[in-house]
């Protein structure tokens, strides 16, 4: 295989990856929608792992408690792995913002349950703002319909 052919093959793979990441702009087929839905579920799982990581780091008291420290390392590896899987399909900025928002809200809500922390009405208000932002980010992640000048040319009949 020549170097030019290898390069062409890599460009085709990159083009296919670009289409898969950003969805089918012609309205999306079932496979693309299913892949995006699966990516969102994996991202939610990554967010749950992030909550577990944040809480276990808090319980480790600066990684001085071995059991909590080991749990933190496991959650850290799980959250990064699942986040990386989700980011194969979702845009990095969107995925990271949602992941961080889930982690922040989850840790803030569960901190008072597991530790000696407080959740004041003002904190709850701002956590609600973060949740609303995450929901709006999810709603904004829809494939765009192509503009008239972007539609493929129809062959003459």
Tab-separated table of N, CA and C in Angstrom:
chain	number	residue	atom	x	y	z
A	1	UNK	N	0.845	-1.180	0.000
A	1	UNK	CA	0.000	0.000	0.000
A	1	UNK	C	0.886	1.236	0.000
A	2	UNK	N	0.627	2.147	-0.891
A	2	UNK	CA	1.458	3.348	-0.981
A	2	UNK	C	1.099	4.319	0.136
A	3	UNK	N	1.988	5.249	0.346
A	3	UNK	CA	1.777	6.253	1.375
A	3	UNK	C	0.563	7.108	1.060
A	4	UNK	N	0.338	7.429	-0.233
A	4	UNK	CA	-0.823	8.233	-0.621
A	4	UNK	C	-2.112	7.484	-0.332
A	5	UNK	N	-2.131	6.182	-0.584
A	5	UNK	CA	-3.337	5.393	-0.317
A	5	UNK	C	-3.605	5.329	1.176
A	6	UNK	N	-2.544	5.172	1.967
A	6	UNK	CA	-2.722	5.136	3.424
A	6	UNK	C	-3.283	6.455	3.919
A	7	UNK	N	-2.777	7.565	3.361
A	7	UNK	CA	-3.280	8.875	3.764
A	7	UNK	C	-4.742	9.027	3.379
A	8	UNK	N	-5.090	8.582	2.174
A	8	UNK	CA	-6.480	8.668	1.738
A	8	UNK	C	-7.371	7.855	2.657
A	9	UNK	N	-6.922	6.664	3.025
A	9	UNK	CA	-7.712	5.828	3.929
A	9	UNK	C	-7.918	6.502	5.275
A	10	UNK	N	-6.865	7.152	5.793
A	10	UNK	CA	-6.993	7.852	7.064
A	10	UNK	C	-7.945	9.027	6.942
A	11	UNK	N	-7.906	9.754	5.829
A	11	UNK	CA	-8.823	10.876	5.647
A	11	UNK	C	-10.260	10.402	5.582
A	12	UNK	N	-10.505	9.255	4.935
A	12	UNK	CA	-11.859	8.703	4.904
A	12	UNK	C	-12.321	8.356	6.308
A	13	UNK	N	-11.440	7.775	7.106
A	13	UNK	CA	-11.802	7.424	8.476
A	13	UNK	C	-12.102	8.679	9.287
A	14	UNK	N	-11.293	9.717	9.092
A	14	UNK	CA	-11.545	10.966	9.810
A	14	UNK	C	-12.861	11.577	9.376
A	15	UNK	N	-13.165	11.517	8.103
A	15	UNK	CA	-14.420	12.061	7.605
A	15	UNK	C	-15.602	11.310	8.200
A	16	UNK	N	-15.507	9.995	8.253
A	16	UNK	CA	-16.587	9.208	8.846
A	16	UNK	C	-16.723	9.505	10.325
A	17	UNK	N	-15.603	9.671	11.034
A	17	UNK	CA	-15.640	10.006	12.440
A	17	UNK	C	-16.288	11.371	12.643
A	18	UNK	N	-15.960	12.333	11.773
A	18	UNK	CA	-16.552	13.667	11.876
A	18	UNK	C	-18.067	13.588	11.709
A	19	UNK	N	-18.538	12.804	10.746
A	19	UNK	CA	-19.972	12.653	10.530
A	19	UNK	C	-20.623	12.003	11.741
A	20	UNK	N	-19.982	10.985	12.299
A	20	UNK	CA	-20.557	10.299	13.454
A	20	UNK	C	-20.596	11.214	14.670
A	21	UNK	N	-19.548	12.046	14.864
A	21	UNK	CA	-19.510	12.925	16.024
A	21	UNK	C	-20.565	14.009	15.960
A	22	UNK	N	-20.776	14.543	14.797
A	22	UNK	CA	-21.649	15.709	14.696
A	22	UNK	C	-23.021	15.389	14.150
A	23	UNK	N	-23.313	14.146	13.971
A	23	UNK	CA	-24.651	13.752	13.558
A	23	UNK	C	-24.861	13.914	12.072
A	24	UNK	N	-25.885	13.303	11.596
A	24	UNK	CA	-26.246	13.363	10.183
A	24	UNK	C	-27.053	14.626	9.967
A	25	UNK	N	-26.526	15.550	9.185
A	25	UNK	CA	-27.203	16.832	8.997
A	25	UNK	C	-28.417	16.726	8.088
A	26	UNK	N	-28.656	15.570	7.516
A	26	UNK	CA	-29.832	15.423	6.656
A	26	UNK	C	-31.046	14.971	7.458
A	27	UNK	N	-31.037	15.202	8.749
A	27	UNK	CA	-32.173	14.833	9.572
A	27	UNK	C	-31.836	13.694	10.509
A	28	UNK	N	-30.750	12.953	10.253
A	28	UNK	CA	-30.293	11.902	11.142
A	28	UNK	C	-31.022	10.606	10.918
A	29	UNK	N	-30.269	9.536	10.835
A	29	UNK	CA	-30.893	8.233	10.728
A	29	UNK	C	-30.985	7.619	12.116
A	30	UNK	N	-31.624	6.471	12.204
A	30	UNK	CA	-31.862	5.834	13.494
A	30	UNK	C	-30.557	5.460	14.183
A	31	UNK	N	-29.563	5.005	13.428
A	31	UNK	CA	-28.290	4.610	14.030
A	31	UNK	C	-27.581	5.807	14.658
A	32	UNK	N	-27.598	6.943	13.993
A	32	UNK	CA	-26.958	8.144	14.531
A	32	UNK	C	-27.664	8.604	15.793
A	33	UNK	N	-28.981	8.622	15.760
A	33	UNK	CA	-29.749	9.037	16.948
A	33	UNK	C	-29.511	8.069	18.093
A	34	UNK	N	-29.463	6.783	17.794
A	34	UNK	CA	-29.225	5.777	18.828
A	34	UNK	C	-27.838	5.953	19.436
A	35	UNK	N	-26.841	6.232	18.589
A	35	UNK	CA	-25.482	6.450	19.080
A	35	UNK	C	-25.386	7.671	19.970
A	36	UNK	N	-26.093	8.739	19.607
A	36	UNK	CA	-26.084	9.952	20.429
A	36	UNK	C	-26.806	9.708	21.752
A	37	UNK	N	-27.902	8.971	21.712
A	37	UNK	CA	-28.625	8.667	22.949
A	37	UNK	C	-27.747	7.831	23.875
A	38	UNK	N	-27.042	6.869	23.301
A	38	UNK	CA	-26.142	6.033	24.092
A	38	UNK	C	-25.013	6.884	24.680
A	39	UNK	N	-24.493	7.827	23.907
A	39	UNK	CA	-23.432	8.704	24.409
A	39	UNK	C	-23.932	9.546	25.580
A	40	UNK	N	-25.162	10.023	25.489
A	40	UNK	CA	-25.729	10.799	26.600
A	40	UNK	C	-25.905	9.934	27.845
A	41	UNK	N	-26.306	8.687	27.676
A	41	UNK	CA	-26.437	7.796	28.834
A	41	UNK	C	-25.079	7.526	29.470
A	42	UNK	N	-24.065	7.316	28.647
A	42	UNK	CA	-22.714	7.104	29.172
A	42	UNK	C	-22.223	8.370	29.865
A	43	UNK	N	-22.569	9.540	29.330
A	43	UNK	CA	-22.184	10.794	29.970
A	43	UNK	C	-22.858	10.939	31.336
A	44	UNK	N	-24.118	10.552	31.438
A	44	UNK	CA	-24.798	10.588	32.744
A	44	UNK	C	-24.117	9.641	33.726
A	45	UNK	N	-23.721	8.471	33.252
A	45	UNK	CA	-23.001	7.529	34.094
A	45	UNK	C	-21.665	8.115	34.536
A	46	UNK	N	-20.971	8.774	33.612
A	46	UNK	CA	-19.710	9.434	33.953
A	46	UNK	C	-19.942	10.497	35.030
A	47	UNK	N	-21.056	11.218	34.930
A	47	UNK	CA	-21.391	12.209	35.950
A	47	UNK	C	-21.636	11.571	37.308
A	48	UNK	N	-22.308	10.422	37.310
A	48	UNK	CA	-22.539	9.708	38.570
A	48	UNK	C	-21.214	9.245	39.172
A	49	UNK	N	-20.312	8.742	38.335
A	49	UNK	CA	-18.990	8.355	38.817
A	49	UNK	C	-18.226	9.565	39.350
A	50	UNK	N	-18.421	10.722	38.730
A	50	UNK	CA	-17.768	11.943	39.187
A	50	UNK	C	-18.271	12.333	40.579
A	51	UNK	N	-19.562	12.152	40.814
A	51	UNK	CA	-20.111	12.415	42.148
A	51	UNK	C	-19.457	11.479	43.157
A	52	UNK	N	-19.371	10.191	42.800
A	52	UNK	CA	-18.718	9.225	43.689
A	52	UNK	C	-17.272	9.599	43.962
A	53	UNK	N	-16.586	10.059	42.925
A	53	UNK	CA	-15.191	10.478	43.087
A	53	UNK	C	-15.089	11.671	44.039
A	54	UNK	N	-15.914	12.681	43.820
A	54	UNK	CA	-15.857	13.883	44.660
A	54	UNK	C	-16.148	13.547	46.124
A	55	UNK	N	-17.160	12.723	46.339
A	55	UNK	CA	-17.508	12.363	47.717
A	55	UNK	C	-16.412	11.517	48.369
A	56	UNK	N	-15.828	10.595	47.613
A	56	UNK	CA	-14.785	9.745	48.199
A	56	UNK	C	-13.499	10.530	48.463
A	57	UNK	N	-13.213	11.530	47.623
A	57	UNK	CA	-12.062	12.391	47.916
A	57	UNK	C	-12.313	13.148	49.222
A	58	UNK	N	-13.534	13.615	49.412
A	58	UNK	CA	-13.871	14.285	50.669
A	58	UNK	C	-13.717	13.350	51.858
A	59	UNK	N	-14.124	12.104	51.696
A	59	UNK	CA	-13.995	11.125	52.778
A	59	UNK	C	-12.579	10.678	53.031
A	60	UNK	N	-11.707	10.858	52.049
A	60	UNK	CA	-10.321	10.412	52.207
A	60	UNK	C	-9.489	11.363	53.064
A	61	UNK	N	-10.042	12.547	53.350
A	61	UNK	CA	-9.340	13.565	54.153
A	61	UNK	C	-7.928	13.802	53.617
A	62	UNK	N	-7.869	14.199	52.352
A	62	UNK	CA	-6.575	14.483	51.728
A	62	UNK	C	-5.784	13.217	51.453
A	63	UNK	N	-6.486	12.149	51.112
A	63	UNK	CA	-5.882	10.848	50.810
A	63	UNK	C	-5.087	10.291	51.985
A	64	UNK	N	-5.590	10.534	53.207
A	64	UNK	CA	-4.954	9.971	54.395
A	64	UNK	C	-5.708	8.753	54.925
A	65	UNK	N	-6.940	8.529	54.445
A	65	UNK	CA	-7.719	7.352	54.828
A	65	UNK	C	-7.673	6.383	53.652
A	66	UNK	N	-7.021	5.238	53.859
A	66	UNK	CA	-6.735	4.319	52.760
A	66	UNK	C	-8.002	3.832	52.059
A	67	UNK	N	-9.013	3.415	52.789
A	67	UNK	CA	-10.215	2.854	52.153
A	67	UNK	C	-10.896	3.878	51.247
A	68	UNK	N	-11.085	5.103	51.737
A	68	UNK	CA	-11.703	6.149	50.925
A	68	UNK	C	-10.806	6.524	49.755
A	69	UNK	N	-9.500	6.499	49.967
A	69	UNK	CA	-8.563	6.830	48.898
A	69	UNK	C	-8.641	5.814	47.765
A	70	UNK	N	-8.744	4.528	48.093
A	70	UNK	CA	-8.862	3.489	47.066
A	70	UNK	C	-10.181	3.627	46.300
A	71	UNK	N	-11.244	3.922	47.014
A	71	UNK	CA	-12.538	4.139	46.359
A	71	UNK	C	-12.448	5.348	45.429
A	72	UNK	N	-11.757	6.398	45.856
A	72	UNK	CA	-11.593	7.595	45.026
A	72	UNK	C	-10.847	7.263	43.737
A	73	UNK	N	-9.804	6.465	43.825
A	73	UNK	CA	-9.036	6.102	42.633
A	73	UNK	C	-9.916	5.305	41.669
A	74	UNK	N	-10.709	4.380	42.183
A	74	UNK	CA	-11.603	3.584	41.325
A	74	UNK	C	-12.614	4.488	40.633
A	75	UNK	N	-13.260	5.374	41.402
A	75	UNK	CA	-14.234	6.291	40.798
A	75	UNK	C	-13.568	7.233	39.793
A	76	UNK	N	-12.341	7.655	40.079
A	76	UNK	CA	-11.610	8.529	39.167
A	76	UNK	C	-11.392	7.832	37.818
A	77	UNK	N	-10.949	6.589	37.861
A	77	UNK	CA	-10.714	5.844	36.628
A	77	UNK	C	-12.024	5.590	35.880
A	78	UNK	N	-13.084	5.262	36.609
A	78	UNK	CA	-14.382	5.019	35.978
A	78	UNK	C	-14.941	6.280	35.332
A	79	UNK	N	-14.819	7.409	36.011
A	79	UNK	CA	-15.386	8.645	35.462
A	79	UNK	C	-14.619	9.093	34.226
A	80	UNK	N	-13.289	8.975	34.250
A	80	UNK	CA	-12.517	9.378	33.074
A	80	UNK	C	-12.757	8.445	31.899
A	81	UNK	N	-12.851	7.152	32.163
A	81	UNK	CA	-13.088	6.198	31.092
A	81	UNK	C	-14.456	6.437	30.444
A	82	UNK	N	-15.505	6.565	31.265
A	82	UNK	CA	-16.839	6.756	30.698
A	82	UNK	C	-16.969	8.125	30.028
A	83	UNK	N	-16.324	9.156	30.577
A	83	UNK	CA	-16.338	10.461	29.923
A	83	UNK	C	-15.665	10.374	28.554
A	84	UNK	N	-14.544	9.669	28.480
A	84	UNK	CA	-13.853	9.556	27.190
A	84	UNK	C	-14.700	8.799	26.171
A	85	UNK	N	-15.464	7.819	26.612
A	85	UNK	CA	-16.362	7.115	25.693
A	85	UNK	C	-17.455	8.043	25.168
A	86	UNK	N	-18.027	8.837	26.054
A	86	UNK	CA	-19.093	9.756	25.646
A	86	UNK	C	-18.567	10.818	24.681
A	87	UNK	N	-17.332	11.256	24.894
A	87	UNK	CA	-16.770	12.312	24.058
A	87	UNK	C	-16.352	11.815	22.679
A	88	UNK	N	-16.450	10.524	22.432
A	88	UNK	CA	-16.241	10.019	21.076
A	88	UNK	C	-17.357	10.514	20.160
A	89	UNK	N	-18.532	10.742	20.723
A	89	UNK	CA	-19.702	11.148	19.952
A	89	UNK	C	-20.081	12.603	20.214
A	90	UNK	N	-20.043	13.026	21.457
A	90	UNK	CA	-20.479	14.374	21.828
A	90	UNK	C	-19.328	15.368	21.702
A	91	UNK	N	-19.661	16.616	21.498
A	91	UNK	CA	-18.650	17.673	21.456
A	91	UNK	C	-17.992	17.794	22.828
A	92	UNK	N	-16.698	18.070	22.851
A	92	UNK	CA	-15.932	18.118	24.090
A	92	UNK	C	-16.480	19.190	25.040
A	93	UNK	N	-16.705	20.389	24.540
A	93	UNK	CA	-17.182	21.463	25.411
A	93	UNK	C	-18.516	21.142	26.047
A	94	UNK	N	-19.416	20.615	25.256
A	94	UNK	CA	-20.742	20.252	25.751
A	94	UNK	C	-20.639	19.114	26.765
A	95	UNK	N	-19.939	18.061	26.396
A	95	UNK	CA	-19.821	16.900	27.282
A	95	UNK	C	-19.143	17.238	28.590
A	96	UNK	N	-18.073	17.998	28.514
A	96	UNK	CA	-17.345	18.359	29.725
A	96	UNK	C	-18.189	19.234	30.638
A	97	UNK	N	-18.909	20.181	30.076
A	97	UNK	CA	-19.745	21.069	30.888
A	97	UNK	C	-20.841	20.285	31.599
A	98	UNK	N	-21.477	19.359	30.888
A	98	UNK	CA	-22.533	18.556	31.505
A	98	UNK	C	-21.944	17.658	32.586
A	99	UNK	N	-20.817	17.025	32.299
A	99	UNK	CA	-20.150	16.138	33.255
A	99	UNK	C	-19.787	16.906	34.530
A	100	UNK	N	-19.173	18.065	34.364
A	100	UNK	CA	-18.776	18.869	35.518
A	100	UNK	C	-20.000	19.357	36.298
A	101	UNK	N	-21.056	19.726	35.584
A	101	UNK	CA	-22.282	20.177	36.251
A	101	UNK	C	-22.918	19.075	37.072
A	102	UNK	N	-22.990	17.868	36.511
A	102	UNK	CA	-23.550	16.735	37.254
A	102	UNK	C	-22.710	16.464	38.495
A	103	UNK	N	-21.394	16.487	38.333
A	103	UNK	CA	-20.519	16.241	39.474
A	103	UNK	C	-20.670	17.290	40.560
A	104	UNK	N	-20.739	18.545	40.158
A	104	UNK	CA	-20.855	19.628	41.136
A	104	UNK	C	-22.182	19.569	41.883
A	105	UNK	N	-23.264	19.401	41.143
A	105	UNK	CA	-24.585	19.363	41.778
A	105	UNK	C	-24.722	18.125	42.663
A	106	UNK	N	-24.290	16.976	42.133
A	106	UNK	CA	-24.399	15.742	42.920
A	106	UNK	C	-23.598	15.807	44.209
A	107	UNK	N	-22.379	16.314	44.132
A	107	UNK	CA	-21.542	16.421	45.333
A	107	UNK	C	-22.142	17.420	46.321
A	108	UNK	N	-22.683	18.519	45.826
A	108	UNK	CA	-23.273	19.522	46.718
A	108	UNK	C	-24.546	19.002	47.391
A	109	UNK	N	-25.331	18.203	46.648
A	109	UNK	CA	-26.558	17.660	47.240
A	109	UNK	C	-26.290	16.511	48.195
A	110	UNK	N	-25.288	15.693	47.887
A	110	UNK	CA	-25.008	14.530	48.730
A	110	UNK	C	-23.983	14.808	49.827
A	111	UNK	N	-23.251	15.911	49.727
A	111	UNK	CA	-22.297	16.278	50.776
A	111	UNK	C	-22.946	16.359	52.152
A	112	UNK	N	-24.097	17.022	52.283
A	112	UNK	CA	-24.753	17.067	53.589
A	112	UNK	C	-25.255	15.697	54.075
A	113	UNK	N	-25.492	14.780	53.166
A	113	UNK	CA	-25.950	13.449	53.558
A	113	UNK	C	-24.802	12.645	54.173
A	114	UNK	N	-23.620	12.732	53.584
A	114	UNK	CA	-22.497	11.910	54.016
A	114	UNK	C	-21.513	12.621	54.938
A	115	UNK	N	-21.477	13.926	54.896
A	115	UNK	CA	-20.496	14.684	55.664
A	115	UNK	C	-21.195	15.795	56.433
A	116	UNK	N	-20.434	16.484	57.240
A	116	UNK	CA	-20.978	17.585	58.039
A	116	UNK	C	-20.956	18.867	57.209
A	117	UNK	N	-21.825	18.896	56.192
A	117	UNK	CA	-21.932	20.057	55.311
A	117	UNK	C	-23.369	20.569	55.361
A	118	UNK	N	-23.569	21.789	54.901
A	118	UNK	CA	-24.912	22.364	54.896
A	118	UNK	C	-25.333	22.692	53.467
A	119	UNK	N	-26.631	22.656	53.252
A	119	UNK	CA	-27.215	23.065	51.977
A	119	UNK	C	-28.209	24.175	52.283
A	120	UNK	N	-27.785	25.408	52.056
A	120	UNK	CA	-28.623	26.564	52.350
A	120	UNK	C	-29.554	26.830	51.167
A	121	UNK	N	-30.596	27.601	51.391
A	121	UNK	CA	-31.480	27.966	50.272
A	121	UNK	C	-30.747	28.684	49.138
A	122	UNK	N	-29.766	29.501	49.460
A	122	UNK	CA	-29.010	30.209	48.422
A	122	UNK	C	-28.206	29.202	47.594
A	123	UNK	N	-27.560	28.222	48.248
A	123	UNK	CA	-26.833	27.182	47.519
A	123	UNK	C	-27.792	26.385	46.634
A	124	UNK	N	-28.965	26.070	47.180
A	124	UNK	CA	-29.953	25.309	46.404
A	124	UNK	C	-30.401	26.088	45.175
A	125	UNK	N	-30.557	27.401	45.315
A	125	UNK	CA	-30.934	28.233	44.181
A	125	UNK	C	-29.891	28.142	43.072
A	126	UNK	N	-28.618	28.301	43.419
A	126	UNK	CA	-27.565	28.279	42.406
A	126	UNK	C	-27.352	26.878	41.836
A	127	UNK	N	-27.594	25.855	42.631
A	127	UNK	CA	-27.551	24.495	42.094
A	127	UNK	C	-28.668	24.296	41.075
A	128	UNK	N	-29.817	24.901	41.318
A	128	UNK	CA	-30.922	24.845	40.361
A	128	UNK	C	-30.528	25.524	39.051
A	129	UNK	N	-29.797	26.613	39.149
A	129	UNK	CA	-29.320	27.298	37.938
A	129	UNK	C	-28.377	26.378	37.155
A	130	UNK	N	-27.497	25.670	37.862
A	130	UNK	CA	-26.586	24.737	37.189
A	130	UNK	C	-27.381	23.625	36.514
A	131	UNK	N	-28.364	23.079	37.207
A	131	UNK	CA	-29.195	22.011	36.629
A	131	UNK	C	-29.908	22.522	35.375
A	132	UNK	N	-30.468	23.729	35.457
A	132	UNK	CA	-31.142	24.303	34.282
A	132	UNK	C	-30.158	24.465	33.133
A	133	UNK	N	-28.940	24.885	33.425
A	133	UNK	CA	-27.922	25.026	32.381
A	133	UNK	C	-27.589	23.699	31.728
A	134	UNK	N	-27.479	22.638	32.520
A	134	UNK	CA	-27.192	21.311	31.977
A	134	UNK	C	-28.341	20.851	31.081
A	135	UNK	N	-29.573	21.084	31.527
A	135	UNK	CA	-30.734	20.700	30.713
A	135	UNK	C	-30.740	21.473	29.401
A	136	UNK	N	-30.470	22.774	29.445
A	136	UNK	CA	-30.445	23.575	28.222
A	136	UNK	C	-29.328	23.124	27.297
A	137	UNK	N	-28.183	22.731	27.868
A	137	UNK	CA	-27.106	22.206	27.031
A	137	UNK	C	-27.549	20.936	26.313
A	138	UNK	N	-28.241	20.070	27.020
A	138	UNK	CA	-28.739	18.843	26.389
A	138	UNK	C	-29.716	19.185	25.270
A	139	UNK	N	-30.610	20.108	25.530
A	139	UNK	CA	-31.600	20.489	24.516
A	139	UNK	C	-30.944	21.148	23.300
A	140	UNK	N	-29.800	21.777	23.512
A	140	UNK	CA	-29.127	22.436	22.394
A	140	UNK	C	-28.359	21.452	21.521
A	141	UNK	N	-28.206	20.231	21.959
A	141	UNK	CA	-27.428	19.233	21.220
A	141	UNK	C	-28.322	18.471	20.258
A	142	UNK	N	-28.776	19.165	19.243
A	142	UNK	CA	-29.580	18.541	18.197
A	142	UNK	C	-28.944	18.833	16.862
A	143	UNK	N	-28.904	17.834	15.981
A	143	UNK	CA	-28.332	18.091	14.656
A	143	UNK	C	-29.089	19.213	13.955
A	144	UNK	N	-28.331	20.065	13.295
A	144	UNK	CA	-28.922	21.183	12.567
A	144	UNK	C	-29.443	20.703	11.225
A	145	UNK	N	-30.556	21.248	10.804
A	145	UNK	CA	-31.063	20.979	9.460
A	145	UNK	C	-30.187	21.721	8.471
A	146	UNK	N	-29.876	21.129	7.327
A	146	UNK	CA	-29.021	21.821	6.364
A	146	UNK	C	-29.736	23.016	5.751
A	147	UNK	N	-28.947	24.045	5.464
A	147	UNK	CA	-29.470	25.214	4.775
A	147	UNK	C	-29.688	24.848	3.308
A	148	UNK	N	-30.462	25.641	2.588
A	148	UNK	CA	-30.765	25.342	1.189
A	148	UNK	C	-29.498	25.239	0.352
A	149	UNK	N	-28.503	26.084	0.628
A	149	UNK	CA	-27.279	26.040	-0.161
A	149	UNK	C	-26.368	24.873	0.231
A	150	UNK	N	-26.677	24.171	1.350
A	150	UNK	CA	-25.880	23.029	1.782
A	150	UNK	C	-26.469	21.699	1.321
A	151	UNK	N	-27.681	21.714	0.780
A	151	UNK	CA	-28.314	20.480	0.340
A	151	UNK	C	-27.573	19.914	-0.864
A	152	UNK	N	-27.469	18.581	-0.941
A	152	UNK	CA	-26.793	18.007	-2.109
A	152	UNK	C	-27.582	18.293	-3.381
A	153	UNK	N	-26.839	18.473	-4.461
A	153	UNK	CA	-27.473	18.777	-5.756
A	153	UNK	C	-28.213	17.547	-6.236
A	154	UNK	N	-29.399	17.763	-6.779
A	154	UNK	CA	-30.179	16.657	-7.333
A	154	UNK	C	-29.737	16.409	-8.772
A	155	UNK	N	-29.564	15.160	-9.141
A	155	UNK	CA	-29.143	14.885	-10.505
A	155	UNK	C	-30.266	15.263	-11.486
A	156	UNK	N	-29.862	15.723	-12.662
A	156	UNK	CA	-30.846	16.052	-13.702
A	156	UNK	C	-31.508	14.769	-14.178
A	157	UNK	N	-32.780	14.876	-14.425
A	157	UNK	CA	-33.523	13.676	-14.872
A	157	UNK	C	-33.818	13.740	-16.318
